[in-house]
Coordinates of C-alpha atoms and ligand atoms in Angstrom, one line a residue:
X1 CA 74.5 -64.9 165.8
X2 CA 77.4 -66.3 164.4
X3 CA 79.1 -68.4 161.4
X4 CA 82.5 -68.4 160.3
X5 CA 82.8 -67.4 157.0
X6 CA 84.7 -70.3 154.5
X7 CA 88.1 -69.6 153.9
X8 CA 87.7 -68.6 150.0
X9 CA 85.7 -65.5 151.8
X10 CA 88.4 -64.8 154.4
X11 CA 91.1 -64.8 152.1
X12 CA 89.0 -62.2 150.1
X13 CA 90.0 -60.0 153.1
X14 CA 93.3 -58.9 151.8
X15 CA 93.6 -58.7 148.1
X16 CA 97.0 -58.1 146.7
X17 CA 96.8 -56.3 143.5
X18 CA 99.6 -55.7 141.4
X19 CA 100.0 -53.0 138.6
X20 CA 100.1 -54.7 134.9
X21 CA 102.4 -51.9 133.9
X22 CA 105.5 -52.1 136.5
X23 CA 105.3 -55.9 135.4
X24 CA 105.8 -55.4 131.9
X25 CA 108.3 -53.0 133.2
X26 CA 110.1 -55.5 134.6
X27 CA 110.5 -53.5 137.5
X28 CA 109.5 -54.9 141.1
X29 CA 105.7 -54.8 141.5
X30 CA 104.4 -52.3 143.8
X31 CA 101.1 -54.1 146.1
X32 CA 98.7 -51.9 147.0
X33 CA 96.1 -54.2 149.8
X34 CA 92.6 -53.8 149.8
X35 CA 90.6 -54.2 152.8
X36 CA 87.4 -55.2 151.8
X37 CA 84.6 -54.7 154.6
X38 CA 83.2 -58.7 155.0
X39 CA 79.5 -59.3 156.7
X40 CA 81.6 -60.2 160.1
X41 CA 82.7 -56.3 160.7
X42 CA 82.3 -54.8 163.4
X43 CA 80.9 -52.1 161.6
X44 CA 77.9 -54.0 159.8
X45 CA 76.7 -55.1 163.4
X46 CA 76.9 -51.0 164.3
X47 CA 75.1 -50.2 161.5
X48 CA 72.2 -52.2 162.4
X49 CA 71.7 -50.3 165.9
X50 CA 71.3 -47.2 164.0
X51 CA 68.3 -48.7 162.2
X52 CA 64.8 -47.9 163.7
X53 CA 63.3 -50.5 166.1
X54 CA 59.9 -51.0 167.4
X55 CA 61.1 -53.5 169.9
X56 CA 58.8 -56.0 168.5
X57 CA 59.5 -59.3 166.6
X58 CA 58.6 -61.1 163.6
X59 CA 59.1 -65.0 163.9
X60 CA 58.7 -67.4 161.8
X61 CA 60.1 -70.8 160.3
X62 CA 61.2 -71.7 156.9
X63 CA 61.5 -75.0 155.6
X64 CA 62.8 -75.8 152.2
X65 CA 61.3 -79.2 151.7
X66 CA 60.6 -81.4 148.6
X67 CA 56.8 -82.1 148.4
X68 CA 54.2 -83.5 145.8
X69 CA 51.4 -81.6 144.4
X70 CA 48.8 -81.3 141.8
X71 CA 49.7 -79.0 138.5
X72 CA 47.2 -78.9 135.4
X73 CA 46.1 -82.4 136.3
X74 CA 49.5 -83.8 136.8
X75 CA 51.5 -85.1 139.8
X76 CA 54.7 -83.1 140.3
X77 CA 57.4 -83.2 143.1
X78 CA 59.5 -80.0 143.5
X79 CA 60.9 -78.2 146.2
X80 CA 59.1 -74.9 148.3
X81 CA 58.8 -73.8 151.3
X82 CA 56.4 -75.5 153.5
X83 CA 55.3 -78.1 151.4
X84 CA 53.6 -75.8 149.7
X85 CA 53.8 -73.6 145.8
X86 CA 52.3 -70.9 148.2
X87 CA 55.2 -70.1 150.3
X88 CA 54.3 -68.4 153.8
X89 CA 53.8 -64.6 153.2
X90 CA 56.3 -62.3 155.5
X91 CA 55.1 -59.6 157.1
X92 CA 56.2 -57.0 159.7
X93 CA 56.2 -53.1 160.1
X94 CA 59.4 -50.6 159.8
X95 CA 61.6 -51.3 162.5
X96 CA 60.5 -54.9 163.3
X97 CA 63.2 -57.6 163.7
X98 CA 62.2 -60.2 161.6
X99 CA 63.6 -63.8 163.0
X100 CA 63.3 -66.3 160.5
X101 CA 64.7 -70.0 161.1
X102 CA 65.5 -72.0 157.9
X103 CA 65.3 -75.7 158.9
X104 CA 66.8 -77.1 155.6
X105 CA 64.9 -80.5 154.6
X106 CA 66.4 -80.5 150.8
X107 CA 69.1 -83.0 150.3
X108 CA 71.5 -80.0 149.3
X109 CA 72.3 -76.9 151.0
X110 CA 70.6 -73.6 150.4
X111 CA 70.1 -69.8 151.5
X112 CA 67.4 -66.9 151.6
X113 CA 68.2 -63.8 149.9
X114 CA 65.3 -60.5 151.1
X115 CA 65.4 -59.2 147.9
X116 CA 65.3 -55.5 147.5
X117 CA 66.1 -54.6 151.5
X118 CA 68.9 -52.4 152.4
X119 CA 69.6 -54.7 155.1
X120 CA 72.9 -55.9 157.8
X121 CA 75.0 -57.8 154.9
X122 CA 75.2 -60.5 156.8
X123 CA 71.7 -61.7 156.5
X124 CA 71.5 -61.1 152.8
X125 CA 72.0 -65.0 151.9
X126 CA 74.2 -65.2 149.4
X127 CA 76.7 -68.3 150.3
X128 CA 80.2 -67.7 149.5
X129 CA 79.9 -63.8 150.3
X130 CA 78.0 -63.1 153.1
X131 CA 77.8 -66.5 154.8
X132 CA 78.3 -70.1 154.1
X133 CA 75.7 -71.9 152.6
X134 CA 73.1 -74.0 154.7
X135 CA 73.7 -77.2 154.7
X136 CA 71.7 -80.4 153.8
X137 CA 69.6 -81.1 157.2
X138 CA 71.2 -77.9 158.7
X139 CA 69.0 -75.1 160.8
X140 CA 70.0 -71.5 159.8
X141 CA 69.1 -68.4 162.4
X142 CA 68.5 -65.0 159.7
X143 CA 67.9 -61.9 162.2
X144 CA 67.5 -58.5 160.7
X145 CA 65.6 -55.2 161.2
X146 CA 63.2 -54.7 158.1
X147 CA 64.4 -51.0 157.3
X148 CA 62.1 -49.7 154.8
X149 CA 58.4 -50.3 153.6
X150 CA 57.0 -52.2 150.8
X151 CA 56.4 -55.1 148.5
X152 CA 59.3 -57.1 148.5
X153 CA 60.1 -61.0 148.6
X154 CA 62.7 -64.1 149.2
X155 CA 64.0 -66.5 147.3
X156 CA 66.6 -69.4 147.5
X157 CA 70.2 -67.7 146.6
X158 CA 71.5 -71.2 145.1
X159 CA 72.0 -72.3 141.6
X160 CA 68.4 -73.1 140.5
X161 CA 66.3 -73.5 143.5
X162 CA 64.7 -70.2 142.9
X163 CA 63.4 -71.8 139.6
X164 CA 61.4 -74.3 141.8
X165 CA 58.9 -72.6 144.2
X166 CA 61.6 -71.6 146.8
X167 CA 60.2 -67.7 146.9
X168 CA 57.6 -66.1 148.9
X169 CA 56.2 -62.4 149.4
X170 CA 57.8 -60.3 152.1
X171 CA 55.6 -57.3 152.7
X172 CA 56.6 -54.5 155.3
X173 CA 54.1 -52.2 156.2
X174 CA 54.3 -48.4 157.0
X175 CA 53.5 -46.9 160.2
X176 CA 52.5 -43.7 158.6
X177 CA 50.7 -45.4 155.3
X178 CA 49.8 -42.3 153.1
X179 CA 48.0 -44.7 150.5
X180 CA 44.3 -45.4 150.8
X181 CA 42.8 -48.5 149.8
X182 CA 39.9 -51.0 151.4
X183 CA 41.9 -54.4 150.5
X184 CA 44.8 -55.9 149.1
X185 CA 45.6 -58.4 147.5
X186 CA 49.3 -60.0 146.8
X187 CA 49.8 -61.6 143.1
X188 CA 52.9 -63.8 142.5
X189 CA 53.8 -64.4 138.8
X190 CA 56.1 -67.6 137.7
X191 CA 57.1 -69.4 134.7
X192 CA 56.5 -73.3 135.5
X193 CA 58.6 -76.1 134.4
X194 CA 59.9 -78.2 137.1
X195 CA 58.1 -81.5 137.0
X196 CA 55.8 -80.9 133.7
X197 CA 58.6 -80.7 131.2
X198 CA 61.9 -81.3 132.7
X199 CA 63.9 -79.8 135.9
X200 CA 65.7 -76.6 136.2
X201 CA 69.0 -78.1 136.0
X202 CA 68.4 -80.1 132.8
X203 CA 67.5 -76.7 131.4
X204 CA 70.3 -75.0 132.1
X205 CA 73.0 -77.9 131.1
X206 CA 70.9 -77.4 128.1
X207 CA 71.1 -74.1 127.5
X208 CA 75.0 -73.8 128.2
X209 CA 75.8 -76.0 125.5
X210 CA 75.1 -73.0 123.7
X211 CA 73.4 -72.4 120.3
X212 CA 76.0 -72.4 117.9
X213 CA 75.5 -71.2 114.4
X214 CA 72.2 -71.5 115.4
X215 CA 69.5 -68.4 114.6
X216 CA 67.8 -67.6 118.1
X217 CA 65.8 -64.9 116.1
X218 CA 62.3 -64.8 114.7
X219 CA 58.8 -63.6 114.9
X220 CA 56.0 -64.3 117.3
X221 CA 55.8 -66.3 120.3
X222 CA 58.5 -68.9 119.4
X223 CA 59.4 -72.4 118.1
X224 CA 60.3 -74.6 121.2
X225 CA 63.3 -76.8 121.0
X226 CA 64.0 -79.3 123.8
X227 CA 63.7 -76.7 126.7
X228 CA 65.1 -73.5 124.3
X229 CA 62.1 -70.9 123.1
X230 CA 63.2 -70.1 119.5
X231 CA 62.1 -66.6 117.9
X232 CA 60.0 -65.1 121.1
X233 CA 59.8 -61.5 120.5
X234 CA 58.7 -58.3 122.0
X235 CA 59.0 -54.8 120.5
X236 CA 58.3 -53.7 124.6
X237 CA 61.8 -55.3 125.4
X238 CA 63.4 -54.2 122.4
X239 CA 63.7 -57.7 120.5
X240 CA 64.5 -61.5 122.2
X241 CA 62.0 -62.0 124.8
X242 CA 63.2 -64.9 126.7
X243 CA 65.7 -68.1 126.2
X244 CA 63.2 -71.1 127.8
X245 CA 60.3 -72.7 126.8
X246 CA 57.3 -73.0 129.8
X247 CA 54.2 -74.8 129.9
X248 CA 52.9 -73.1 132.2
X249 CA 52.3 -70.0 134.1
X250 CA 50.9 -69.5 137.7
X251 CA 49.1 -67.0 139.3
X252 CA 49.6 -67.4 143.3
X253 CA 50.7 -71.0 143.0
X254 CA 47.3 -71.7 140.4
X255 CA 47.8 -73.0 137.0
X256 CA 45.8 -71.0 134.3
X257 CA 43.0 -73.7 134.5
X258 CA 42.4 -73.2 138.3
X259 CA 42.2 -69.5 139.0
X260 CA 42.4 -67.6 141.7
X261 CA 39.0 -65.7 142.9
X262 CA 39.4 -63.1 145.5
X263 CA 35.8 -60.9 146.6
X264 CA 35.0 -57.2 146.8
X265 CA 32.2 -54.5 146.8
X266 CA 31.7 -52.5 143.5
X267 CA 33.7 -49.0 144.1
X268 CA 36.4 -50.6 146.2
X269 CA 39.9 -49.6 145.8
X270 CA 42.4 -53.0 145.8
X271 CA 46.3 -52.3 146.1
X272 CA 47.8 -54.8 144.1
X273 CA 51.2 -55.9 144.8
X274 CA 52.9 -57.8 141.9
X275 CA 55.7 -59.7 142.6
X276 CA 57.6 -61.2 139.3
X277 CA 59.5 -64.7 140.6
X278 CA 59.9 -65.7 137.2
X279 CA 63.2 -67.0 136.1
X280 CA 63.0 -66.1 132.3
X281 CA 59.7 -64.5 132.2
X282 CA 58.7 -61.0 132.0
X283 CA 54.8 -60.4 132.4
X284 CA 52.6 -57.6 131.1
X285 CA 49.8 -57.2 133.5
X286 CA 46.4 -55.1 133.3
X287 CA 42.7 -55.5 133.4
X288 CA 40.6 -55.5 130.5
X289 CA 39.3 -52.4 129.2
X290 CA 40.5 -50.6 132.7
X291 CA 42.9 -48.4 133.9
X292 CA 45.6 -49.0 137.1
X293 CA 46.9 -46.6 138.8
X294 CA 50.6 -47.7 139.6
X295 CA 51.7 -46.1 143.1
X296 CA 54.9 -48.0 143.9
X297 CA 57.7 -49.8 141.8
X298 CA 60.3 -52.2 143.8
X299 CA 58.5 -51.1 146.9
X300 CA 59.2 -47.5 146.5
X301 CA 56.6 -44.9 145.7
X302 CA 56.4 -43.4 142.2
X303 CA 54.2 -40.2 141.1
X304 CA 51.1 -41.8 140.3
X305 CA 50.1 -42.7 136.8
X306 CA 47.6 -44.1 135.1
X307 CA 48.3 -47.2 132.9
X308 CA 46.4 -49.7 130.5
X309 CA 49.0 -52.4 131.3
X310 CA 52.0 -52.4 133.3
X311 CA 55.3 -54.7 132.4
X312 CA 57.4 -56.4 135.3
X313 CA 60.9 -58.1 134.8
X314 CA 62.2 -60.9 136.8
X315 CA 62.3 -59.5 140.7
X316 CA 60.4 -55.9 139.9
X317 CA 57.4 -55.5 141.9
X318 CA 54.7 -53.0 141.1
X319 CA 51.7 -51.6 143.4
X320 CA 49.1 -50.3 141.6
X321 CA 45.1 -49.5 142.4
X322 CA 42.3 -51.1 141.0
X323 CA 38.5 -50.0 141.3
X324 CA 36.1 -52.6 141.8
X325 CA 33.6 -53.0 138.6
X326 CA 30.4 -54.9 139.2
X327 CA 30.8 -58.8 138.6
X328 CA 34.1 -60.5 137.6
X329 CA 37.3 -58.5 136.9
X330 CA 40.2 -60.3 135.1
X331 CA 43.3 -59.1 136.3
X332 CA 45.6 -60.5 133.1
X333 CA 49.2 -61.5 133.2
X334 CA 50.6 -62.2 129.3
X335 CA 54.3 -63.6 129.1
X336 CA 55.7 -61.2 127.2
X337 CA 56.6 -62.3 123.8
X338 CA 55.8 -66.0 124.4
X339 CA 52.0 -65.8 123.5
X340 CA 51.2 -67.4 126.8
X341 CA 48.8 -65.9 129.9
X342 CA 48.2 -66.5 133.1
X343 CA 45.0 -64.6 135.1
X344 CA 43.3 -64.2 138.5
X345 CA 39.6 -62.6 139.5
X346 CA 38.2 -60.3 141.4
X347 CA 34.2 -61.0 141.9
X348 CA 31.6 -58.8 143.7
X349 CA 29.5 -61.7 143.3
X350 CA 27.8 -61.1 140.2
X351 CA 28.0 -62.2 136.7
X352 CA 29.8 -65.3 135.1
X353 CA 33.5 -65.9 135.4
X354 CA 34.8 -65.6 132.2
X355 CA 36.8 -68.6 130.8
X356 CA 40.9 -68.3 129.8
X357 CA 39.7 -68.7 126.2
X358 CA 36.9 -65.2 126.1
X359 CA 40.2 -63.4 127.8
X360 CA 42.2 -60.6 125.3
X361 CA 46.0 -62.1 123.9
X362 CA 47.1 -58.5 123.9
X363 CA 47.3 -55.2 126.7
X364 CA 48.2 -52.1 124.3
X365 CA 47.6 -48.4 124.8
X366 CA 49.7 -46.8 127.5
X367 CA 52.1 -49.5 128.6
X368 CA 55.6 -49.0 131.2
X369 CA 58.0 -50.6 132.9
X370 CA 58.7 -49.7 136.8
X371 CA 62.2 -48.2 134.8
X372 CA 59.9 -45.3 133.1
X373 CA 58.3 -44.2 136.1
X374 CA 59.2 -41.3 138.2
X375 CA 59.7 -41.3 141.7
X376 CA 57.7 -39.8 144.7
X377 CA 59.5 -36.2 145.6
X378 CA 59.8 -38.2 149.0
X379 CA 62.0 -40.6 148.2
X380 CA 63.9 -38.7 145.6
X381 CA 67.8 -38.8 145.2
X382 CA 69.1 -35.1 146.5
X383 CA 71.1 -34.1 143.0
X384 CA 75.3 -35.0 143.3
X385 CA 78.0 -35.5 141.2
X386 CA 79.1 -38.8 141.8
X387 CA 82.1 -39.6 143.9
X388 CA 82.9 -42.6 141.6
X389 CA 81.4 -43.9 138.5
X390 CA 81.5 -47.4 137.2
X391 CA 80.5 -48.7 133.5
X392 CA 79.0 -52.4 133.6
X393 CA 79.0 -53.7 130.4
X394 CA 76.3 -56.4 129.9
X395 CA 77.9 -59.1 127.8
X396 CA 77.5 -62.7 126.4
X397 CA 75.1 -64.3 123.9
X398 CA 73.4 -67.3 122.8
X399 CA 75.9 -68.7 120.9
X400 CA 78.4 -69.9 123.6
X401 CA 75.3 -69.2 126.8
X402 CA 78.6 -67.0 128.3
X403 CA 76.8 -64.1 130.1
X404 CA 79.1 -62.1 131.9
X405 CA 79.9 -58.1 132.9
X406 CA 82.9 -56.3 131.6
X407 CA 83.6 -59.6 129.6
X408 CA 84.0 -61.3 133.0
X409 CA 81.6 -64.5 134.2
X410 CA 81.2 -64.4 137.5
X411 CA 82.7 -67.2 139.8
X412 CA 81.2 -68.1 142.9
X413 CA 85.0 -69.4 144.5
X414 CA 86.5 -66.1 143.5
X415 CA 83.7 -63.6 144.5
X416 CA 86.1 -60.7 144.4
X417 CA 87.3 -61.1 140.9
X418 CA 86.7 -57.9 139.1
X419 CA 84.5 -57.2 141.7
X420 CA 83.4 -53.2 141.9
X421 CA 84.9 -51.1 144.6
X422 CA 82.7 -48.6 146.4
X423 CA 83.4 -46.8 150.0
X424 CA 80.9 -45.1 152.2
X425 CA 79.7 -41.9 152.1
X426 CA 80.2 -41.8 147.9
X427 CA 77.1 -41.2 145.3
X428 CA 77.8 -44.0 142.7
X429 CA 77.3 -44.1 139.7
X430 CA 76.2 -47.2 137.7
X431 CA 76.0 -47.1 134.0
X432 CA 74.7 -50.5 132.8
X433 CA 75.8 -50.7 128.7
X434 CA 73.9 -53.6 127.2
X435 CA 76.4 -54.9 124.5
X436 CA 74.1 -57.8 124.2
X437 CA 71.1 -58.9 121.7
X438 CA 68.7 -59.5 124.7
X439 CA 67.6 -57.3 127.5
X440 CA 68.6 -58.1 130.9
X441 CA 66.9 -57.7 134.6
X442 CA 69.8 -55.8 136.5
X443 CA 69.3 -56.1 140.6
X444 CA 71.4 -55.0 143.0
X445 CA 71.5 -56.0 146.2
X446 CA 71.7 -53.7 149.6
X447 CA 70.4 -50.8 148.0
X448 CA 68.1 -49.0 146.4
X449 CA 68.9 -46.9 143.0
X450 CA 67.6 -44.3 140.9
X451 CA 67.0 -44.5 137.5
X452 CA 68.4 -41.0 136.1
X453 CA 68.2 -37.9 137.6
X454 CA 64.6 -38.1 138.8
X455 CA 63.5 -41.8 137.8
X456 CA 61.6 -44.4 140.4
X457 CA 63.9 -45.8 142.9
X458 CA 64.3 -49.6 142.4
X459 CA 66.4 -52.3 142.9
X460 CA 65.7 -54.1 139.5
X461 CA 65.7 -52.3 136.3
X462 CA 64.7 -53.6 132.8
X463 CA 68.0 -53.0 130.5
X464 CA 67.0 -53.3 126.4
X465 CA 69.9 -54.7 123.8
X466 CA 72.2 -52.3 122.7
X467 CA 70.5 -49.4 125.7
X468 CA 72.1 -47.8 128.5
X469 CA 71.0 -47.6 131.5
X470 CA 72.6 -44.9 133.9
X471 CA 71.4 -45.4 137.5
X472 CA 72.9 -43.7 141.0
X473 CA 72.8 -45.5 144.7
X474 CA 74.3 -43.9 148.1
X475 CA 76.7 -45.9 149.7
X476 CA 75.4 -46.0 152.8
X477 CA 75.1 -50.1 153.7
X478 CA 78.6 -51.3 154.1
X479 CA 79.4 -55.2 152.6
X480 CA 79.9 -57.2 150.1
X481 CA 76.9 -56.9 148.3
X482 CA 76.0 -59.5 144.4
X483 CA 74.8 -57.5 141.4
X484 CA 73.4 -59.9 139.2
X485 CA 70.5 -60.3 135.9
X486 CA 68.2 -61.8 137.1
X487 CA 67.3 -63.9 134.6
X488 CA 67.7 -67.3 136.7
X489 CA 69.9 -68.6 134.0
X490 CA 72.1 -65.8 133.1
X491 CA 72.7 -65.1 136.4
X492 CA 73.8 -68.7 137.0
X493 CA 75.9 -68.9 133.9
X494 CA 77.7 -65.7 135.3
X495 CA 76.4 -62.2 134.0
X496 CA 77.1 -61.3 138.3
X497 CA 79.5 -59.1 140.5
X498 CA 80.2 -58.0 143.6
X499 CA 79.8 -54.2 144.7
X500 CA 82.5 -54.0 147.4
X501 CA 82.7 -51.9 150.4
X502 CA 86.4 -50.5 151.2
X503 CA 87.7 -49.4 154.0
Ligands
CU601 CU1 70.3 -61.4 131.6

């Protein structure tokens, strides 16, 4: 495979830096030149032999289509994968290559990102970084080993596609599977506007006018205005639960009114894995007078422990196990802080299936996020002093909609702009200060953190106003790798960086 990266990339190669103080100085500028390792080394390419392989292949094709469908008795056209709100679930074992052709049918160009794999840089999607974007009509050739199990996904890596239903489930199994379970079942949370109450992009032209002297505070699950949720709370994310205003919520692709119904024997163990592809949404999700057992978090495994409800940010994933009751179990999805729900069923075949309305508004008792958990001794961080450490400040607010880090909103044609320098071979240190009045998804991509000395490993971690949130990584997956919220719309309006590899 190969691309030639655009020329904003390739002049990223060679950054000439010059000291602030010899200038003021007056004295002749000393240049020091980094060389930043791009997705076309040499060495990304060697570090994908060293990955396992089982010699087998995963193949598939991917097309990003606009299509019409049916959503709580309306007619909507959007954009998925397919021609479907289901995207295609991925699937493969440790070691497989998975081969994936993106035949682009939108009428602008687009990307995948594998969000949550430490994968070969050049197949992490992100156009302007690590390749150029795909183009309107364009075929696209991704080819990667999948290097680690667990419950992960893709989405579109453009502007607001991922707002539309351009994401799927990507789940790779492990040879040596150490959980036991009888079924499974894969549950995809979204917040759903596109076609029911405006598009994407309207929302976020509207949100980046900015709010003014506006008050974006309140009680409850919010006053909507135009596309902007007013006053949605939660004490769980430590104030501001979300900026945007959704009608709906789905469940796999279903609309609260049409809910999914999967079957099982009383006694049976299900492994749930959650997968939140919501742009603004976090969802707090349990059963009903029942305890989960969460196992994994971001597709790691976590000591196990036993939850009434469990609460996923934008791009977490959580496994957990549920034991089959007799008759119909509600598994229950609230948006957090915006007093809406979303639900699915399991049924052994007995009973009545409960309607939305006989459903609890509230999951209390023990509830976590995948950032309180701890991880599995297996997967545990060996204790290091870090090699570098870097402080990300979270900034921005409502007033102006100016998300940035460190003060700094991220631009796409100058991806190396206060971008973060990291080399191989170093234990880094991340401390993510949240200077803002709202909490913030933070994912990086390429790696897999851990949260404090002994917290689960993710890739996505819940950050609270005014909280810091210390996390460490090993350098060990050289590139240009995106840090971003993933709040679709903070993201977009530039609370993003760039880790960067040096040589
Ligand atoms: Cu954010």
């Amino acid at each position: 495979m190969s691309y030639q990266l655009n020329r904003r990339s390739l002049l990223g190669l060679s950054v000439a830096t010059t000291a602030a103080a010899a200038l003021a100085a007056c004295t002749p500028a000393p240049t020091v030149t980094k060389q930043r390792i791009l997705p076309t080394d040499p060495l990304i390419a060697d570090y994908e032999t060293r990955r396992d392989a089982t010699g087998k292949t995963v193949t598939k094709t991917l097309t990003p289509e606009p299509f019409s469908t049916t959503m709580a008795g309306k007619n909507i056209s959007t954009w998925g994968y397919n021609g479907s709100l289901v995207a295609p679930t991925l699937r493969g074992t440790v070691g497989d290559q998975l081969n994936v052709t993106v035949a682009n049918k939108l009428p602008e160009s687009t990307s995948i990102h594998w969000h949550g794999l430490a994968l070969r840089n050049n197949a992490d999607g992100v156009p302007g970084l690590t390749q150029e974007a795909i183009g309107a009509g364009k075929d696209y050739p991704y080819s990667f080993k999948l290097p680690h199990p667990g419950t992960y996904w893709y989405h579109s890596h453009v502007e607001m596609q991922r707002e539309r239903a351009l994401y799927g489930a990507l789940i790779i199994d492990d040879p040596r599977e150490p959980l036991k379970y009888d079924k499974e079942w894969i549950i995809v949370l979204d917040d759903w506007l596109d076609g029911l109450t405006g598009a994407p992009d309207e929302v976020l032209k509207e949100l980046s006018k900015g709010m003014g002297g506006m008050n974006h505070g309140g009680g409850g699950g919010g006053m909507v205005m135009g596309h902007m949720l007013m006053g949605a709370s939660s004490d769980f994310l430590g104030g501001d639960a979300g900026d945007v205003a959704y009608p709906m919520h789905l469940f796999n692709g279903r609309d609260s009114g049409n809910p999914e119904i999967i079957t099982a024997k009383p006694g049976e163990r299900i492994r749930l894995r959650i997968i939140n592809a919501a742009g603004d949404t976090a969802y707090r999700l349990g059963v009903p007078n029942q305890q989960l057992t969460l196992t994994h978090t971001d597709g790691f495994p976590i000591q196990h422990t036993e939850v009434d409800a469990v609460v996923l940010s934008m791009g977490e994933r959580i496994d957990a196990l549920l034991t089959v009751r007799d008759g119909y179990t509600p598994v229950v999805a609230l948006a957090e802080g915006k007093a809406q729900m979303t639900y699915g069923l399991v049924s052994t075949g007995t009973g009545t299936a409960p309607l939305m309305a006989s459903l609890p508004k509230t999951l209390a008792g023990k509830v976590v996020d995948g950032g309180q958990l701890t991880a599995d001794p297996s997967v545990t961080l060996a204790a290091k002093t870090p090699d570098r450490v870097h402080e990300l400040r979270l900034t921005g607010g409502m007033a102006n909609y100016d998300w940035g880090i460190n003060g700094h909103r991220f631009d796409m044609a100058k991806p190396f702009e206060n971008a973060v320098d990291i080399k191989v071979g170093e234990r880094v240190e991340v401390k993510f200060v949240n200077d803002t009045m709202m909490w913030h998804p933070m994912h990086i991509h390429g790696h897999t953190f851990q949260v404090g000395a002994t917290g689960a490993r993710k890739d996505t971690v819940i950050v609270r106003p005014k909280q810091i949130v210390t996390v460490q990584f090993d350098a060990d997956n050289p590139g240009q790798w995106l840090f971003h919220c993933h709040n679709a719309y903070h993201a977009e309006r530039g609370m993003m960086g760039v880790f960067s590899y040096l040589t």
